[in-house]
PDB file of C-alpha atoms in Angstrom:
ATOM      1  CA  MET Q1055     -20.368 -13.454  -4.275  1.00 57.00           C
ATOM      2  CA  ALA Q1056     -18.086 -11.596  -1.327  1.00 65.00           C
ATOM      3  CA  ASP Q1057     -17.453  -8.369  -2.899  1.00 83.00           C
ATOM      4  CA  ASN Q1058     -14.095  -6.968  -1.026  1.00 90.00           C
ATOM      5  CA  THR Q1059     -13.434  -3.976  -2.863  1.00 94.00           C
ATOM      6  CA  ILE Q1060     -12.308  -0.430  -1.204  1.00 96.00           C
ATOM      7  CA  THR Q1061     -11.135   2.907  -2.469  1.00 97.00           C
ATOM      8  CA  VAL Q1062      -8.775   4.793  -0.184  1.00 97.00           C
ATOM      9  CA  VAL Q1063      -7.994   9.030  -0.907  1.00 97.00           C
ATOM     10  CA  GLY Q1064      -5.374   9.989   1.261  1.00 97.00           C
ATOM     11  CA  ASN Q1065      -2.004  10.792   1.127  1.00 97.00           C
ATOM     12  CA  LEU Q1066       1.263   9.528   1.205  1.00 97.00           C
ATOM     13  CA  THR Q1067       2.383   8.805   4.494  1.00 97.00           C
ATOM     14  CA  ARG Q1068       6.584   8.015   3.248  1.00 97.00           C
ATOM     15  CA  ASP Q1069       8.468   7.053  -0.206  1.00 97.00           C
ATOM     16  CA  PRO Q1070       7.284   3.426  -2.089  1.00 97.00           C
ATOM     17  CA  GLU Q1071       9.984   0.973  -0.338  1.00 97.00           C
ATOM     18  CA  MET Q1072      10.632  -1.576  -2.507  1.00 97.00           C
ATOM     19  CA  ARG Q1073      10.803  -5.198  -1.835  1.00 96.00           C
ATOM     20  CA  TYR Q1074      11.927  -8.093  -4.736  1.00 96.00           C
ATOM     21  CA  THR Q1075      11.211 -12.006  -3.497  1.00 94.00           C
ATOM     22  CA  ALA Q1076      14.227 -14.345  -4.580  1.00 94.00           C
ATOM     23  CA  GLY Q1077      11.961 -14.693  -6.967  1.00 94.00           C
ATOM     24  CA  GLY Q1078      12.668 -11.389  -8.518  1.00 94.00           C
ATOM     25  CA  GLN Q1079       8.939  -9.999  -8.173  1.00 96.00           C
ATOM     26  CA  ALA Q1080       9.074  -6.661  -7.299  1.00 97.00           C
ATOM     27  CA  LYS Q1081       6.731  -5.365  -4.024  1.00 97.00           C
ATOM     28  CA  ALA Q1082       6.125  -2.021  -2.849  1.00 97.00           C
ATOM     29  CA  THR Q1083       4.476  -0.582  -0.072  1.00 97.00           C
ATOM     30  CA  LEU Q1084       2.935   2.104   0.408  1.00 97.00           C
ATOM     31  CA  GLY Q1085       2.208   4.074   3.691  1.00 97.00           C
ATOM     32  CA  VAL Q1086      -1.742   6.809   3.086  1.00 97.00           C
ATOM     33  CA  ALA Q1087      -3.011   8.611   5.187  1.00 97.00           C
ATOM     34  CA  VAL Q1088      -6.471   9.631   5.057  1.00 96.00           C
ATOM     35  CA  SER Q1089      -8.017  12.720   6.951  1.00 95.00           C
ATOM     36  CA  ARG Q1090     -12.036  13.138   7.649  1.00 94.00           C
ATOM     37  CA  ARG Q1091     -13.227  16.601   8.126  1.00 94.00           C
ATOM     38  CA  TRP Q1092     -16.784  17.478   9.456  1.00 94.00           C
ATOM     39  CA  THR Q1093     -18.453  19.749  11.572  1.00 95.00           C
ATOM     40  CA  ASN Q1094     -19.142  19.183  15.422  1.00 93.00           C
ATOM     41  CA  ARG Q1095     -22.780  20.009  15.194  1.00 93.00           C
ATOM     42  CA  GLN Q1096     -22.828  20.440  18.994  1.00 93.00           C
ATOM     43  CA  THR Q1097     -19.834  22.934  19.419  1.00 93.00           C
ATOM     44  CA  ASN Q1098     -20.040  24.819  15.998  1.00 93.00           C
ATOM     45  CA  GLU Q1099     -16.617  23.384  15.890  1.00 94.00           C
ATOM     46  CA  THR Q1100     -14.803  21.254  13.078  1.00 95.00           C
ATOM     47  CA  GLU Q1101     -13.178  18.217  13.376  1.00 94.00           C
ATOM     48  CA  GLU Q1102     -10.787  15.907  11.946  1.00 95.00           C
ATOM     49  CA  ARG Q1103      -9.973  12.291  12.319  1.00 96.00           C
ATOM     50  CA  THR Q1104      -7.457  10.419  10.749  1.00 97.00           C
ATOM     51  CA  SER Q1105      -6.728   6.951   9.808  1.00 96.00           C
ATOM     52  CA  PHE Q1106      -3.622   5.625   7.849  1.00 97.00           C
ATOM     53  CA  PHE Q1107      -3.249   2.308   5.659  1.00 97.00           C
ATOM     54  CA  ASN Q1108      -0.678   0.214   4.490  1.00 97.00           C
ATOM     55  CA  VAL Q1109      -0.583  -0.092   0.839  1.00 98.00           C
ATOM     56  CA  VAL Q1110       1.401  -3.097  -0.660  1.00 97.00           C
ATOM     57  CA  VAL Q1111       1.327  -3.263  -4.550  1.00 98.00           C
ATOM     58  CA  TRP Q1112       2.904  -6.440  -6.993  1.00 97.00           C
ATOM     59  CA  GLY Q1113       4.800  -6.505  -9.979  1.00 96.00           C
ATOM     60  CA  GLU Q1114       4.991  -3.533 -12.762  1.00 95.00           C
ATOM     61  CA  MET Q1115       2.704  -2.045 -10.634  1.00 96.00           C
ATOM     62  CA  ALA Q1116       4.899  -2.023  -7.892  1.00 97.00           C
ATOM     63  CA  ASP Q1117       7.808  -0.530  -9.708  1.00 95.00           C
ATOM     64  CA  HIS Q1118       5.673   1.532 -11.530  1.00 95.00           C
ATOM     65  CA  CYS Q1119       4.613   3.034  -7.732  1.00 96.00           C
ATOM     66  CA  SER Q1120       8.300   3.732  -6.898  1.00 95.00           C
ATOM     67  CA  GLU Q1121       9.560   5.114  -9.984  1.00 94.00           C
ATOM     68  CA  SER Q1122       6.451   7.860 -10.091  1.00 94.00           C
ATOM     69  CA  LEU Q1123       5.368   8.507  -6.506  1.00 96.00           C
ATOM     70  CA  GLN Q1124       6.789  10.139  -3.618  1.00 95.00           C
ATOM     71  CA  LYS Q1125       6.006  11.007   0.088  1.00 97.00           C
ATOM     72  CA  GLY Q1126       3.334  13.935   0.053  1.00 96.00           C
ATOM     73  CA  MET Q1127       1.737  12.680  -2.856  1.00 96.00           C
ATOM     74  CA  ARG Q1128      -2.318  12.660  -3.005  1.00 97.00           C
ATOM     75  CA  ILE Q1129      -2.895   9.377  -4.559  1.00 97.00           C
ATOM     76  CA  VAL Q1130      -6.155   7.340  -5.474  1.00 97.00           C
ATOM     77  CA  VAL Q1131      -5.712   3.542  -4.164  1.00 98.00           C
ATOM     78  CA  THR Q1132      -8.300   0.709  -5.306  1.00 98.00           C
ATOM     79  CA  GLY Q1133      -7.996  -3.209  -3.975  1.00 97.00           C
ATOM     80  CA  ARG Q1134      -9.366  -5.621  -1.822  1.00 96.00           C
ATOM     81  CA  LEU Q1135      -8.807  -5.469   1.978  1.00 96.00           C
ATOM     82  CA  GLU Q1136      -6.205  -9.150   3.438  1.00 95.00           C
ATOM     83  CA  GLN Q1137      -5.276 -10.125   6.356  1.00 95.00           C
ATOM     84  CA  ARG Q1138      -1.791 -11.660   7.398  1.00 92.00           C
ATOM     85  CA  SER Q1139      -0.354 -13.055  10.116  1.00 95.00           C
ATOM     86  CA  TRP Q1140       2.818 -14.214  11.143  1.00 93.00           C
ATOM     87  CA  GLU Q1141       5.133 -15.054  14.178  1.00 95.00           C
ATOM     88  CA  THR Q1142       7.581 -13.913  15.369  1.00 94.00           C
ATOM     89  CA  GLU Q1143      11.592 -14.475  16.571  1.00 95.00           C
ATOM     90  CA  GLN Q1144       9.969 -14.346  20.376  1.00 95.00           C
ATOM     91  CA  GLY Q1145       7.282 -16.945  19.631  1.00 95.00           C
ATOM     92  CA  GLU Q1146       4.374 -13.640  19.829  1.00 95.00           C
ATOM     93  CA  LYS Q1147       1.577 -13.552  17.216  1.00 96.00           C
ATOM     94  CA  ARG Q1148       1.298 -10.853  15.115  1.00 94.00           C
ATOM     95  CA  SER Q1149      -1.998  -9.840  11.982  1.00 95.00           C
ATOM     96  CA  VAL Q1150      -2.296  -6.523  10.345  1.00 93.00           C
ATOM     97  CA  VAL Q1151      -4.867  -5.817   7.469  1.00 94.00           C
ATOM     98  CA  GLU Q1152      -3.944  -4.471   4.374  1.00 96.00           C
ATOM     99  CA  ILE Q1153      -4.691  -3.415   1.011  1.00 97.00           C
ATOM    100  CA  VAL Q1154      -3.892  -5.434  -2.043  1.00 97.00           C
ATOM    101  CA  ALA Q1155      -3.535  -2.541  -4.464  1.00 98.00           C
ATOM    102  CA  ASP Q1156      -5.552  -3.511  -8.078  1.00 97.00           C
ATOM    103  CA  GLU Q1157      -4.991   0.220  -9.275  1.00 97.00           C
ATOM    104  CA  VAL Q1158      -2.991   3.375  -8.048  1.00 97.00           C
ATOM    105  CA  ALA Q1159      -3.305   7.109  -9.713  1.00 95.00           C
ATOM    106  CA  PRO Q1160      -2.104  10.439  -8.449  1.00 94.00           C
ATOM    107  CA  SER Q1161      -5.332  12.067  -7.668  1.00 94.00           C
ATOM    108  CA  LEU Q1162      -5.608  15.146 -10.280  1.00 93.00           C
ATOM    109  CA  ARG Q1163      -8.067  17.668  -7.348  1.00 92.00           C
ATOM    110  CA  TRP Q1164      -5.463  19.457  -6.738  1.00 89.00           C
ATOM    111  CA  ALA Q1165      -2.399  18.610  -9.195  1.00 89.00           C
ATOM    112  CA  SER Q1166      -1.392  17.829 -12.280  1.00 90.00           C
ATOM    113  CA  ALA Q1167       0.417  15.324 -13.126  1.00 87.00           C
ATOM    114  CA  GLU Q1168       1.851  13.946 -17.486  1.00 87.00           C
ATOM    115  CA  VAL Q1169       1.266  10.444 -18.186  1.00 86.00           C
ATOM    116  CA  ARG Q1170       4.001   8.674 -20.420  1.00 87.00           C
ATOM    117  CA  ARG Q1171       2.868   5.383 -21.243  1.00 87.00           C
ATOM    118  CA  VAL Q1172       5.653   2.974 -20.523  1.00 84.00           C
ATOM    119  CA  GLU Q1173       6.504  -1.145 -22.866  1.00 80.00           C
ATOM    120  CA  ARG Q1174       4.551  -4.063 -21.023  1.00 72.00           C
ATOM    121  CA  ARG Q1175       7.161  -6.948 -19.350  1.00 67.00           C
ATOM    122  CA  GLY Q1176       5.452 -10.056 -20.148  1.00 61.00           C
ATOM    123  CA  GLY Q1177       4.061 -12.070 -17.066  1.00 53.00           C
ATOM    124  CA  ASP Q1178       2.289  -9.233 -14.942  1.00 48.00           C
ATOM    125  CA  PHE Q1179      -1.492  -8.981 -16.271  1.00 46.00           C
ATOM    126  CA  GLY Q1180      -2.723  -6.888 -13.573  1.00 45.00           C
ATOM    127  CA  GLY Q1181      -5.413  -7.956 -10.870  1.00 44.00           C
ATOM    128  CA  GLY Q1182      -2.724  -7.545  -7.732  1.00 43.00           C
ATOM    129  CA  GLY Q1183      -0.408 -10.281  -8.263  1.00 43.00           C
ATOM    130  CA  GLY Q1184       0.463 -12.840  -6.314  1.00 42.00           C
ATOM    131  CA  GLY Q1185      -0.832 -13.132  -2.263  1.00 41.00           C
ATOM    132  CA  GLY Q1186       0.435 -12.022   0.825  1.00 40.00           C
ATOM    133  CA  GLY Q1187       3.661 -11.762   1.731  1.00 39.00           C
ATOM    134  CA  GLY Q1188       5.470  -9.755   4.901  1.00 39.00           C
ATOM    135  CA  ARG Q1189       6.750  -5.947   5.176  1.00 37.00           C
ATOM    136  CA  GLN Q1190      10.521  -6.737   6.669  1.00 37.00           C
ATOM    137  CA  THR Q1191      12.239  -4.432   9.325  1.00 37.00           C
ATOM    138  CA  ALA Q1192      16.209  -4.641   9.709  1.00 39.00           C
ATOM    139  CA  ASN Q1193      14.476  -6.453  13.777  1.00 40.00           C
ATOM    140  CA  GLU Q1194      12.703  -8.956  11.669  1.00 40.00           C
ATOM    141  CA  PRO Q1195      13.068 -11.371   9.304  1.00 41.00           C
ATOM    142  CA  ALA Q1196      10.827 -11.378   6.867  1.00 41.00           C
ATOM    143  CA  ALA Q1197       7.339 -13.465   6.377  1.00 44.00           C
ATOM    144  CA  PRO Q1198       7.043 -16.052   3.971  1.00 44.00           C
ATOM    145  CA  TYR Q1199       5.679 -14.887   0.195  1.00 42.00           C
ATOM    146  CA  ASP Q1200       2.133 -17.123   0.363  1.00 44.00           C
ATOM    147  CA  GLY Q1201       1.312 -16.765  -2.919  1.00 45.00           C
ATOM    148  CA  PHE Q1202       4.181 -18.590  -4.635  1.00 39.00           C
ATOM    149  CA  GLY Q1203       5.632 -20.809  -2.428  1.00 39.00           C
ATOM    150  CA  ASP Q1204       8.414 -19.911   0.284  1.00 39.00           C
ATOM    151  CA  GLU Q1205       9.571 -16.916  -0.797  1.00 43.00           C
ATOM    152  CA  GLY Q1206      11.555 -14.489   1.791  1.00 47.00           C
ATOM    153  CA  PHE Q1207      12.056 -10.996   0.562  1.00 47.00           C
ATOM    154  CA  LEU Q1208      15.173  -9.295  -0.080  1.00 49.00           C
ATOM    155  CA  GLN Q1209      16.001  -5.178   0.368  1.00 48.00           C
ATOM    156  CA  GLU Q1210      16.307  -3.238  -2.945  1.00 49.00           C
ATOM    157  CA  ALA Q1211      20.442  -3.334  -3.067  1.00 44.00           C
TER     158      ALA Q1211
END
């Protein structure tokens, strides 16, 4: 069986962005910057490279991320890579690879956290929620929500 699991540890590049499907399903998008440092053996200088990842969080966990996380926090994300494609109104084909989160947590390497257990709401049993879905911008219509039919996204009021 092929496994498509990825874990990244990095800093949030922006506050979580909440949206809701027309059916009321919560979706948070996160930006995570992951930096890697090493010493160049030839120059003996420290070098750094940063990679940026878009993370999609569904359901109750999306609500928790929105309530708990903010730009600059160091987090740990475990999930799976998913590729999503769509076509713009101008007919251009677009594609993106995102991490669909199974777990999101604050990193406690350089910080402490206070954990507060919340009551479970019915219906969301983890596992990353539904399927893909699109991130809507002001100039672009919402992409279809692939997991449960053709639902668009509504921005939180």
